[in-house]
DNA sequence: GGGTAACTATACCGGTGGGTATATTCCGTT
DNA sequence: AACGGAATATACCCACCGGTATAGTTACCC
C-alpha cells in the first residue's frame, strides 16, 4: 500500500556528490533562481564542466536535489516515527515532532518543495514531478498511520493531518504564529480525539 | 483591535500604475527572480527610466506589489465575508469560501506572500515586513471573527483557523489533495463545533 | 603499456541581470 | 510665455546567467 521506498539514487562520482551537497544547501537557503551554476561549482570546488558532465542541466540538478531530499526525508521520518512512538496510536502525532526536529536541524526555511514550487510556475518537468510525488507520498503515509491507529475514515483524517503538516511547515518558515508546529500537533490531536477510534 | 485599514497606497502616475499592474501579474505568475525589470518595463509599455523614477529599485517595486496586494485582499475579504454571511457565527467559515473565490479569479498559484518569502531568504527589507504584516493581520482578523461568534478562547481557535487557511492556500497551489479548500473548511467547522459556543 | 573515466583549467558564447546617464518631448499650471 | 513634472528614446555600465568547447591532467584497470 504505502511505499516507503525512496526514489532510486543515481550513482554519483565524488565530485558529483560534492556538487549535489553544495547545491542542496544553497538551493534551500537562497532559492532556486538566486543561485547560479557558477557559484555552485565554485563553492563545491569543482569546474562547471564537471557539473554539466554529472547533471546535464540546472533543471536536472534541481530535480535531483528535490528527489534526494524527498528520499532522505521519507527514510528519516519513518525511522523517527518508529523510534519515538510507543503504540500505533502515537504515530500520527509523532510526525509533528519530526517536523519540529527536522526544521531545527536544517535552516528553518519551511518546506523545500513548497518553496521550489513557488519558483517553478510551469507544471511540467522533472522537478515538478518530484514535488508532487513528495506531497502524494506524505498524504498516503499519514493516511496509513491513521488507518493503523484504528481510526474510521482514515482517508479523510489522514488528509486533514496532511493539511496541518503543510501549515506547520509554512508557518514555521514565516514565524507567524510563534508556536506553529506545536499548535498544529494539538489541533491534530483534537481532530483524532473527536473522531473516536475502533477497539 | 483588529485594523481593517489597509496600508496607505502612494500616489502613482499613470505610467507607474501600469508598471505596478504589470509587475504584479508577472511576479505572482512567474516568481520574483524569474521576472526582470526589462521585461516588466517592456510589458507595461514603459521605459526602464520611468520604472526607476517611480519605484527606485526592484526591491521597492516588489514591496509595493506585496503591500498593494495585501491591501486589496483585506478589503476584498472583509467585504466578501460581510456579503456572504448571515450571522456572526457564519463568518469564520465564510473566509474559506473567500479563498476558493480568490484563487479561482486569480491564477491558482497559492499564497503570493508565501511564494514571495520563498525567494527572499534574508529576513530584512520592506518586502519581508509586508509579508509578516499580512500574516499577522490575517491571524488577528480570524481571531476577531471567532471572538465575535462567541467562542471561548478565540486566540487559540483563531490561530488554528489561520493554520488551516495557510494550508488551504498552499495545497490548492500544489493541487494535492484535490479538494483542499473544502476539506480545510470542513476541518475548521469540526474544530469550531467541538469547542462549543457561549450563549 | 594502452585505454578509459574522472576531473581540472581556461576561455568563450549570446543573452540578460539590475541600474544609470543624457537628452528630448509632451502638457498642464501659474 | 515660462516652468516643471511626466514621460519618452537611446545608449551604456559591469556582472552574471546557463551552457559549450578545447585541451590537459590524474588514476585506476585490463
GROMACS .gro file of C-alpha atoms (C1' of nucleotides) in nm:
model
  458
    1UNK     CA    1   0.000   0.000   0.000
    2UNK     CA    2   0.213   0.293   0.114
    3UNK     CA    3   0.559   0.272  -0.036
    4UNK     CA    4   0.838   0.374   0.194
    5UNK     CA    5   1.079   0.308  -0.089
    6UNK     CA    6   1.255   0.629  -0.178
    7UNK     CA    7   1.323   0.715  -0.540
    8UNK     CA    8   1.634   0.541  -0.660
    9UNK     CA    9   1.953   0.745  -0.629
   10UNK     CA   10   2.178   0.752  -0.933
   11UNK     CA   11   2.542   0.664  -0.878
   12UNK     CA   12   2.744   0.980  -0.829
   13UNK     CA   13   3.114   1.039  -0.859
   14UNK     CA   14   3.287   1.206  -0.563
   15UNK     CA   15   3.284   1.541  -0.741
   16UNK     CA   16   2.920   1.493  -0.832
   17UNK     CA   17   2.835   1.426  -0.470
   18UNK     CA   18   3.010   1.743  -0.363
   19UNK     CA   19   2.817   1.940  -0.624
   20UNK     CA   20   2.485   1.796  -0.513
   21UNK     CA   21   2.559   1.854  -0.145
   22UNK     CA   22   2.660   2.213  -0.210
   23UNK     CA   23   2.369   2.281  -0.443
   24UNK     CA   24   2.122   2.132  -0.197
   25UNK     CA   25   2.225   2.364   0.078
   26UNK     CA   26   2.235   2.672  -0.144
   27UNK     CA   27   1.905   2.596  -0.315
   28UNK     CA   28   1.725   2.552   0.013
   29UNK     CA   29   1.882   2.854   0.181
   30UNK     CA   30   1.887   3.104  -0.104
   31UNK     CA   31   1.629   2.981  -0.352
   32UNK     CA   32   1.650   2.816  -0.692
   33UNK     CA   33   1.683   3.118  -0.919
   34UNK     CA   34   1.901   3.309  -0.674
   35UNK     CA   35   2.183   3.056  -0.703
   36UNK     CA   36   2.381   3.029  -1.025
   37UNK     CA   37   2.566   2.729  -1.154
   38UNK     CA   38   2.892   2.923  -1.137
   39UNK     CA   39   2.859   2.982  -0.766
   40UNK     CA   40   2.760   2.619  -0.705
   41UNK     CA   41   3.064   2.493  -0.892
   42UNK     CA   42   3.289   2.740  -0.716
   43UNK     CA   43   3.153   2.652  -0.371
   44UNK     CA   44   3.188   2.282  -0.444
   45UNK     CA   45   3.548   2.326  -0.559
   46UNK     CA   46   3.460   2.189  -0.899
   47UNK     CA   47   3.464   2.304  -1.259
   48UNK     CA   48   3.146   2.394  -1.438
   49UNK     CA   49   3.239   2.130  -1.691
   50UNK     CA   50   3.225   1.864  -1.422
   51UNK     CA   51   2.889   1.992  -1.303
   52UNK     CA   52   2.745   1.965  -1.651
   53UNK     CA   53   2.905   1.626  -1.711
   54UNK     CA   54   2.732   1.496  -1.398
   55UNK     CA   55   2.389   1.660  -1.423
   56UNK     CA   56   2.341   1.783  -1.777
   57UNK     CA   57   2.149   2.095  -1.689
   58UNK     CA   58   2.049   2.314  -1.399
   59UNK     CA   59   1.693   2.187  -1.422
   60UNK     CA   60   1.813   1.832  -1.379
   61UNK     CA   61   2.034   1.933  -1.088
   62UNK     CA   62   1.732   2.092  -0.922
   63UNK     CA   63   1.523   1.783  -0.980
   64UNK     CA   64   1.798   1.562  -0.841
   65UNK     CA   65   1.822   1.784  -0.537
   66UNK     CA   66   1.448   1.753  -0.474
   67UNK     CA   67   1.437   1.378  -0.532
   68UNK     CA   68   1.724   1.314  -0.294
   69UNK     CA   69   1.580   1.541  -0.029
   70UNK     CA   70   1.248   1.360  -0.059
   71UNK     CA   71   1.419   1.024  -0.028
   72UNK     CA   72   1.610   1.130   0.281
   73UNK     CA   73   1.302   1.285   0.436
   74UNK     CA   74   1.098   0.969   0.388
   75UNK     CA   75   1.362   0.743   0.536
   76UNK     CA   76   1.434   0.979   0.822
   77UNK     CA   77   1.066   1.032   0.901
   78UNK     CA   78   0.977   0.664   0.903
   79UNK     CA   79   1.274   0.595   1.127
   80UNK     CA   80   1.190   0.883   1.358
   81UNK     CA   81   0.831   0.774   1.396
   82UNK     CA   82   0.945   0.420   1.467
   83UNK     CA   83   1.190   0.528   1.733
   84UNK     CA   84   0.965   0.786   1.905
   85UNK     CA   85   0.631   0.610   1.921
   86UNK     CA   86   0.525   0.350   2.173
   87UNK     CA   87   0.200   0.244   2.012
   88UNK     CA   88   0.041   0.269   1.666
   89UNK     CA   89  -0.189   0.529   1.818
   90UNK     CA   90   0.105   0.759   1.891
   91UNK     CA   91   0.249   0.752   1.544
   92UNK     CA   92   0.033   1.007   1.363
   93UNK     CA   93   0.110   1.276   1.620
   94UNK     CA   94   0.478   1.186   1.638
   95UNK     CA   95   0.513   1.308   1.280
   96UNK     CA   96   0.466   1.662   1.411
   97UNK     CA   97   0.758   1.616   1.647
   98UNK     CA   98   0.952   1.501   1.344
   99UNK     CA   99   0.877   1.829   1.166
  100UNK     CA  100   0.998   2.026   1.465
  101UNK     CA  101   1.317   1.824   1.480
  102UNK     CA  102   1.375   1.842   1.104
  103UNK     CA  103   1.324   2.216   1.089
  104UNK     CA  104   1.550   2.259   1.387
  105UNK     CA  105   1.842   2.075   1.235
  106UNK     CA  106   1.820   2.234   0.892
  107UNK     CA  107   1.767   2.607   0.841
  108UNK     CA  108   1.409   2.696   0.923
  109UNK     CA  109   1.311   2.795   0.572
  110UNK     CA  110   0.991   2.594   0.559
  111UNK     CA  111   0.911   2.319   0.313
  112UNK     CA  112   1.172   2.287   0.038
  113UNK     CA  113   0.911   2.154  -0.203
  114UNK     CA  114   0.662   2.433  -0.148
  115UNK     CA  115   0.943   2.683  -0.184
  116UNK     CA  116   1.060   2.517  -0.503
  117UNK     CA  117   0.712   2.519  -0.650
  118UNK     CA  118   0.693   2.892  -0.591
  119UNK     CA  119   0.981   2.929  -0.834
  120UNK     CA  120   0.861   2.676  -1.089
  121UNK     CA  121   0.542   2.811  -1.248
  122UNK     CA  122   0.521   2.568  -1.538
  123UNK     CA  123   0.364   2.246  -1.425
  124UNK     CA  124   0.588   2.024  -1.631
  125UNK     CA  125   0.942   1.896  -1.598
  126UNK     CA  126   1.113   1.653  -1.360
  127UNK     CA  127   1.130   1.899  -1.071
  128UNK     CA  128   0.756   1.949  -1.071
  129UNK     CA  129   0.704   1.576  -1.073
  130UNK     CA  130   0.934   1.538  -0.772
  131UNK     CA  131   0.734   1.796  -0.578
  132UNK     CA  132   0.402   1.630  -0.643
  133UNK     CA  133   0.548   1.290  -0.559
  134UNK     CA  134   0.650   1.422  -0.221
  135UNK     CA  135   0.306   1.561  -0.147
  136UNK     CA  136   0.126   1.247  -0.256
  137UNK     CA  137   0.355   1.019  -0.060
  138UNK     CA  138   0.313   1.229   0.252
  139UNK     CA  139  -0.063   1.214   0.224
  140UNK     CA  140  -0.056   0.839   0.179
  141UNK     CA  141   0.187   0.787   0.464
  142UNK     CA  142  -0.025   0.984   0.710
  143UNK     CA  143  -0.334   0.802   0.593
  144UNK     CA  144  -0.164   0.468   0.653
  145UNK     CA  145  -0.059   0.571   1.003
  146UNK     CA  146  -0.412   0.682   1.087
  147UNK     CA  147  -0.550   0.359   0.950
  148UNK     CA  148  -0.306   0.153   1.153
  149UNK     CA  149  -0.410   0.350   1.459
  150UNK     CA  150  -0.759   0.218   1.408
  151UNK     CA  151  -0.949   0.528   1.309
  152UNK     CA  152  -1.255   0.514   1.089
  153UNK     CA  153  -1.233   0.707   0.762
  154UNK     CA  154  -0.853   0.717   0.754
  155UNK     CA  155  -0.868   0.878   0.410
  156UNK     CA  156  -1.027   1.196   0.541
  157UNK     CA  157  -0.840   1.216   0.868
  158UNK     CA  158  -0.507   1.140   0.701
  159UNK     CA  159  -0.559   1.419   0.452
  160UNK     CA  160  -0.657   1.654   0.732
  161UNK     CA  161  -0.333   1.574   0.910
  162UNK     CA  162  -0.154   1.639   0.585
  163UNK     CA  163  -0.311   1.986   0.570
  164UNK     CA  164  -0.192   2.056   0.922
  165UNK     CA  165   0.158   1.941   0.835
  166UNK     CA  166   0.172   2.171   0.537
  167UNK     CA  167   0.053   2.452   0.761
  168UNK     CA  168   0.312   2.367   1.023
  169UNK     CA  169   0.592   2.379   0.769
  170UNK     CA  170   0.494   2.701   0.601
  171UNK     CA  171   0.403   2.894   0.913
  172UNK     CA  172   0.716   2.781   1.088
  173UNK     CA  173   0.900   2.930   0.794
  174UNK     CA  174   0.735   3.268   0.840
  175UNK     CA  175   0.749   3.264   1.219
  176UNK     CA  176   0.380   3.356   1.246
  177UNK     CA  177   0.244   3.229   1.475
  178UNK     CA  178   0.533   3.150   1.704
  179UNK     CA  179   0.442   2.802   1.825
  180UNK     CA  180   0.307   2.686   1.490
  181UNK     CA  181   0.421   2.325   1.495
  182UNK     CA  182   0.301   2.261   1.849
  183UNK     CA  183  -0.034   2.418   1.772
  184UNK     CA  184  -0.068   2.207   1.459
  185UNK     CA  185   0.004   1.899   1.666
  186UNK     CA  186  -0.255   1.999   1.926
  187UNK     CA  187  -0.507   2.057   1.651
  188UNK     CA  188  -0.434   1.717   1.503
  189UNK     CA  189  -0.484   1.561   1.843
  190UNK     CA  190  -0.818   1.734   1.879
  191UNK     CA  191  -0.929   1.604   1.541
  192UNK     CA  192  -0.826   1.250   1.623
  193UNK     CA  193  -0.997   1.257   1.959
  194UNK     CA  194  -1.322   1.392   1.821
  195UNK     CA  195  -1.343   1.112   1.568
  196UNK     CA  196  -1.300   0.830   1.814
  197UNK     CA  197  -1.124   0.505   1.749
  198UNK     CA  198  -1.202   0.145   1.686
  199UNK     CA  199  -1.137  -0.102   1.970
  200UNK     CA  200  -0.841   4.596   1.799
  201UNK     CA  201  -0.824   4.444   1.453
  202UNK     CA  202  -0.740   4.707   1.195
  203UNK     CA  203  -0.913   4.663   0.865
  204UNK     CA  204  -0.727   4.968   0.741
  205UNK     CA  205  -0.506   4.867   0.456
  206UNK     CA  206  -0.155   5.011   0.427
  207UNK     CA  207  -0.164   5.351   0.261
  208UNK     CA  208  -0.116   5.349  -0.113
  209UNK     CA  209   0.132   5.600  -0.252
  210UNK     CA  210   0.011   5.824  -0.533
  211UNK     CA  211   0.112   5.680  -0.866
  212UNK     CA  212   0.137   5.836  -1.207
  213UNK     CA  213  -0.047   5.664  -1.493
  214UNK     CA  214   0.271   5.504  -1.615
  215UNK     CA  215   0.359   5.400  -1.259
  216UNK     CA  216   0.020   5.233  -1.226
  217UNK     CA  217   0.071   5.044  -1.546
  218UNK     CA  218   0.412   4.927  -1.423
  219UNK     CA  219   0.271   4.809  -1.091
  220UNK     CA  220  -0.021   4.630  -1.254
  221UNK     CA  221   0.206   4.454  -1.498
  222UNK     CA  222   0.467   4.367  -1.236
  223UNK     CA  223   0.201   4.233  -1.001
  224UNK     CA  224   0.072   3.987  -1.252
  225UNK     CA  225   0.416   3.878  -1.365
  226UNK     CA  226   0.554   3.846  -1.012
  227UNK     CA  227   0.265   3.631  -0.900
  228UNK     CA  228   0.259   3.416  -1.210
  229UNK     CA  229   0.631   3.371  -1.278
  230UNK     CA  230   0.804   3.446  -0.949
  231UNK     CA  231   1.011   3.736  -0.824
  232UNK     CA  232   1.354   3.643  -0.952
  233UNK     CA  233   1.222   3.500  -1.277
  234UNK     CA  234   1.096   3.839  -1.393
  235UNK     CA  235   1.343   4.109  -1.486
  236UNK     CA  236   1.286   4.482  -1.480
  237UNK     CA  237   1.343   4.497  -1.854
  238UNK     CA  238   1.058   4.262  -1.925
  239UNK     CA  239   0.831   4.444  -1.681
  240UNK     CA  240   0.901   4.776  -1.846
  241UNK     CA  241   0.856   4.627  -2.190
  242UNK     CA  242   0.528   4.460  -2.100
  243UNK     CA  243   0.399   4.779  -1.940
  244UNK     CA  244   0.490   4.982  -2.247
  245UNK     CA  245   0.721   5.197  -2.042
  246UNK     CA  246   1.088   5.287  -2.028
  247UNK     CA  247   1.315   5.148  -1.761
  248UNK     CA  248   1.391   5.505  -1.667
  249UNK     CA  249   1.026   5.562  -1.584
  250UNK     CA  250   1.015   5.244  -1.378
  251UNK     CA  251   1.313   5.355  -1.173
  252UNK     CA  252   1.180   5.710  -1.138
  253UNK     CA  253   0.860   5.568  -0.991
  254UNK     CA  254   0.992   5.291  -0.769
  255UNK     CA  255   1.363   5.345  -0.715
  256UNK     CA  256   1.462   4.980  -0.718
  257UNK     CA  257   1.332   4.635  -0.791
  258UNK     CA  258   1.318   4.558  -0.420
  259UNK     CA  259   1.091   4.855  -0.364
  260UNK     CA  260   0.874   4.756  -0.658
  261UNK     CA  261   0.837   4.410  -0.507
  262UNK     CA  262   0.749   4.554  -0.168
  263UNK     CA  263   0.494   4.788  -0.327
  264UNK     CA  264   0.342   4.493  -0.512
  265UNK     CA  265   0.305   4.297  -0.189
  266UNK     CA  266   0.165   4.589   0.010
  267UNK     CA  267  -0.096   4.668  -0.250
  268UNK     CA  268  -0.196   4.304  -0.286
  269UNK     CA  269  -0.233   4.281   0.090
  270UNK     CA  270  -0.446   4.596   0.097
  271UNK     CA  271  -0.672   4.469  -0.177
  272UNK     CA  272  -0.702   4.128  -0.017
  273UNK     CA  273  -0.801   4.274   0.318
  274UNK     CA  274  -1.066   4.500   0.172
  275UNK     CA  275  -1.200   4.230  -0.057
  276UNK     CA  276  -1.206   3.967   0.218
  277UNK     CA  277  -1.387   4.185   0.469
  278UNK     CA  278  -1.640   4.281   0.205
  279UNK     CA  279  -1.685   3.919   0.094
  280UNK     CA  280  -1.742   3.798   0.448
  281UNK     CA  281  -1.992   4.076   0.506
  282UNK     CA  282  -2.186   3.995   0.191
  283UNK     CA  283  -2.184   3.617   0.229
  284UNK     CA  284  -2.257   3.563   0.595
  285UNK     CA  285  -2.595   3.576   0.763
  286UNK     CA  286  -2.482   3.562   1.123
  287UNK     CA  287  -2.159   3.629   1.313
  288UNK     CA  288  -2.137   3.254   1.358
  289UNK     CA  289  -2.111   3.204   0.982
  290UNK     CA  290  -1.829   3.447   0.928
  291UNK     CA  291  -1.525   3.241   1.026
  292UNK     CA  292  -1.617   2.964   0.782
  293UNK     CA  293  -1.709   3.207   0.507
  294UNK     CA  294  -1.343   3.307   0.488
  295UNK     CA  295  -1.273   2.968   0.335
  296UNK     CA  296  -1.524   3.037   0.060
  297UNK     CA  297  -1.339   3.361   0.007
  298UNK     CA  298  -1.014   3.173  -0.051
  299UNK     CA  299  -1.182   2.950  -0.306
  300UNK     CA  300  -1.325   3.250  -0.487
  301UNK     CA  301  -0.999   3.445  -0.472
  302UNK     CA  302  -0.792   3.157  -0.603
  303UNK     CA  303  -1.046   3.099  -0.874
  304UNK     CA  304  -1.034   3.453  -1.009
  305UNK     CA  305  -0.657   3.491  -1.000
  306UNK     CA  306  -0.421   3.218  -1.122
  307UNK     CA  307  -0.415   2.936  -0.873
  308UNK     CA  308  -0.055   2.982  -0.770
  309UNK     CA  309  -0.116   2.971  -0.395
  310UNK     CA  310  -0.038   3.245  -0.147
  311UNK     CA  311   0.159   3.530  -0.302
  312UNK     CA  312   0.323   3.608   0.030
  313UNK     CA  313   0.437   3.256   0.100
  314UNK     CA  314   0.571   3.235  -0.253
  315UNK     CA  315   0.750   3.566  -0.212
  316UNK     CA  316   0.906   3.456   0.114
  317UNK     CA  317   1.046   3.152  -0.060
  318UNK     CA  318   1.250   3.386  -0.278
  319UNK     CA  319   1.352   3.630  -0.005
  320UNK     CA  320   1.583   3.448   0.235
  321UNK     CA  321   1.713   3.749   0.425
  322UNK     CA  322   1.466   3.846   0.693
  323UNK     CA  323   1.511   4.218   0.646
  324UNK     CA  324   1.387   4.472   0.395
  325UNK     CA  325   1.045   4.620   0.317
  326UNK     CA  326   0.918   4.315   0.130
  327UNK     CA  327   0.976   4.089   0.427
  328UNK     CA  328   0.794   4.333   0.650
  329UNK     CA  329   0.497   4.335   0.413
  330UNK     CA  330   0.478   3.956   0.424
  331UNK     CA  331   0.479   3.937   0.802
  332UNK     CA  332   0.221   4.216   0.822
  333UNK     CA  333  -0.010   4.011   0.605
  334UNK     CA  334   0.027   3.702   0.820
  335UNK     CA  335  -0.023   3.889   1.145
  336UNK     CA  336  -0.327   4.074   1.019
  337UNK     CA  337  -0.484   3.753   0.894
  338UNK     CA  338  -0.435   3.586   1.231
  339UNK     CA  339  -0.588   3.882   1.413
  340UNK     CA  340  -0.878   3.906   1.173
  341UNK     CA  341  -0.971   3.540   1.211
  342UNK     CA  342  -0.937   3.570   1.587
  343UNK     CA  343  -1.172   3.867   1.590
  344UNK     CA  344  -1.429   3.677   1.382
  345UNK     CA  345  -1.414   3.380   1.615
  346UNK     CA  346  -1.447   3.607   1.915
  347UNK     CA  347  -1.749   3.783   1.765
  348UNK     CA  348  -1.901   3.441   1.701
  349UNK     CA  349  -1.893   3.385   2.075
  350UNK     CA  350  -1.634   3.112   2.108
  351UNK     CA  351  -1.428   3.074   2.420
  352UNK     CA  352  -1.051   3.105   2.374
  353UNK     CA  353  -1.071   3.292   2.042
  354UNK     CA  354  -0.693   3.333   2.045
  355UNK     CA  355  -0.631   2.962   2.005
  356UNK     CA  356  -0.917   2.885   1.771
  357UNK     CA  357  -0.843   3.188   1.556
  358UNK     CA  358  -0.484   3.080   1.514
  359UNK     CA  359  -0.595   2.728   1.433
  360UNK     CA  360  -0.817   2.862   1.158
  361UNK     CA  361  -0.521   3.061   1.035
  362UNK     CA  362  -0.319   2.742   1.008
  363UNK     CA  363  -0.595   2.583   0.806
  364UNK     CA  364  -0.612   2.884   0.576
  365UNK     CA  365  -0.241   2.869   0.512
  366UNK     CA  366  -0.277   2.501   0.437
  367UNK     CA  367  -0.570   2.568   0.205
  368UNK     CA  368  -0.371   2.824   0.008
  369UNK     CA  369  -0.055   2.622  -0.028
  370UNK     CA  370  -0.216   2.288  -0.103
  371UNK     CA  371  -0.451   2.445  -0.352
  372UNK     CA  372  -0.138   2.572  -0.523
  373UNK     CA  373   0.008   2.223  -0.550
  374UNK     CA  374  -0.321   2.054  -0.633
  375UNK     CA  375  -0.266   1.786  -0.367
  376UNK     CA  376  -0.516   1.698  -0.234
  377UNK     CA  377  -0.775   1.792  -0.490
  378UNK     CA  378  -1.048   1.939  -0.269
  379UNK     CA  379  -0.807   2.114  -0.034
  380UNK     CA  380  -1.006   2.428   0.039
  381UNK     CA  381  -1.330   2.244   0.105
  382UNK     CA  382  -1.155   1.998   0.334
  383UNK     CA  383  -0.990   2.282   0.523
  384UNK     CA  384  -1.330   2.440   0.569
  385UNK     CA  385  -1.480   2.116   0.693
  386UNK     CA  386  -1.193   2.077   0.935
  387UNK     CA  387  -1.243   2.427   1.063
  388UNK     CA  388  -1.610   2.353   1.113
  389UNK     CA  389  -1.524   2.042   1.311
  390UNK     CA  390  -1.290   2.241   1.534
  391UNK     CA  391  -1.547   2.508   1.598
  392UNK     CA  392  -1.817   2.256   1.677
  393UNK     CA  393  -1.601   2.060   1.917
  394UNK     CA  394  -1.523   2.371   2.118
  395UNK     CA  395  -1.880   2.480   2.171
  396UNK     CA  396  -2.000   2.833   2.193
  397UNK     CA  397  -2.110   3.084   2.452
  398UNK     CA  398  -2.485   3.159   2.473
  399DG     C1'  399   5.164  -0.032  -2.179
  400DG     C1'  400   4.708   0.132  -2.352
  401DG     C1'  401   4.269   0.272  -2.263
  402DT     C1'  402   3.913   0.487  -2.021
  403DA     C1'  403   3.668   0.758  -1.689
  404DA     C1'  404   3.700   1.148  -1.369
  405DC     C1'  405   3.850   1.571  -1.326
  406DT     C1'  406   4.092   2.041  -1.390
  407DA     C1'  407   4.198   2.478  -1.630
  408DT     C1'  408   4.062   2.831  -1.920
  409DA     C1'  409   3.830   3.057  -2.239
  410DC     C1'  410   3.431   3.161  -2.483
  411DC     C1'  411   2.917   3.231  -2.634
  412DG     C1'  412   2.490   3.534  -2.665
  413DG     C1'  413   2.169   3.698  -2.350
  414DT     C1'  414   2.010   3.911  -1.951
  415DG     C1'  415   2.054   4.087  -1.473
  416DG     C1'  416   1.981   4.550  -1.203
  417DG     C1'  417   2.085   5.014  -1.255
  418DT     C1'  418   2.246   5.476  -1.459
  419DA     C1'  419   2.318   5.881  -1.794
  420DT     C1'  420   2.187   6.216  -2.130
  421DA     C1'  421   1.895   6.448  -2.395
  422DT     C1'  422   1.426   6.536  -2.567
  423DT     C1'  423   0.913   6.584  -2.597
  424DC     C1'  424   0.464   6.649  -2.414
  425DC     C1'  425   0.147   6.905  -2.129
  426DG     C1'  426  -0.093   7.136  -1.768
  427DT     C1'  427  -0.013   7.531  -1.424
  428DT     C1'  428   0.086   7.965  -1.297
  429DA     C1'  429   0.536   8.274  -2.217
  430DA     C1'  430   0.790   8.022  -1.895
  431DC     C1'  431   0.835   7.647  -1.568
  432DG     C1'  432   0.837   7.184  -1.400
  433DG     C1'  433   0.671   6.711  -1.376
  434DA     C1'  434   0.593   6.302  -1.653
  435DA     C1'  435   0.721   6.054  -1.990
  436DT     C1'  436   0.995   5.921  -2.394
  437DA     C1'  437   1.422   5.731  -2.663
  438DT     C1'  438   1.867   5.552  -2.666
  439DA     C1'  439   2.272   5.412  -2.511
  440DC     C1'  440   2.570   5.248  -2.177
  441DC     C1'  441   2.774   5.012  -1.736
  442DC     C1'  442   2.959   4.569  -1.541
  443DA     C1'  443   2.848   4.140  -1.361
  444DC     C1'  444   2.643   3.732  -1.409
  445DC     C1'  445   2.326   3.394  -1.644
  446DG     C1'  446   2.306   2.890  -1.837
  447DG     C1'  447   2.572   2.638  -2.136
  448DT     C1'  448   2.965   2.490  -2.450
  449DA     C1'  449   3.437   2.396  -2.637
  450DT     C1'  450   3.920   2.265  -2.621
  451DA     C1'  451   4.299   2.084  -2.408
  452DG     C1'  452   4.549   1.883  -2.046
  453DT     C1'  453   4.593   1.605  -1.607
  454DT     C1'  454   4.533   1.240  -1.296
  455DA     C1'  455   4.441   0.748  -1.154
  456DC     C1'  456   4.294   0.310  -1.193
  457DC     C1'  457   4.201  -0.139  -1.469
  458DC     C1'  458   4.282  -0.479  -1.801
   0.00000   0.00000   0.00000
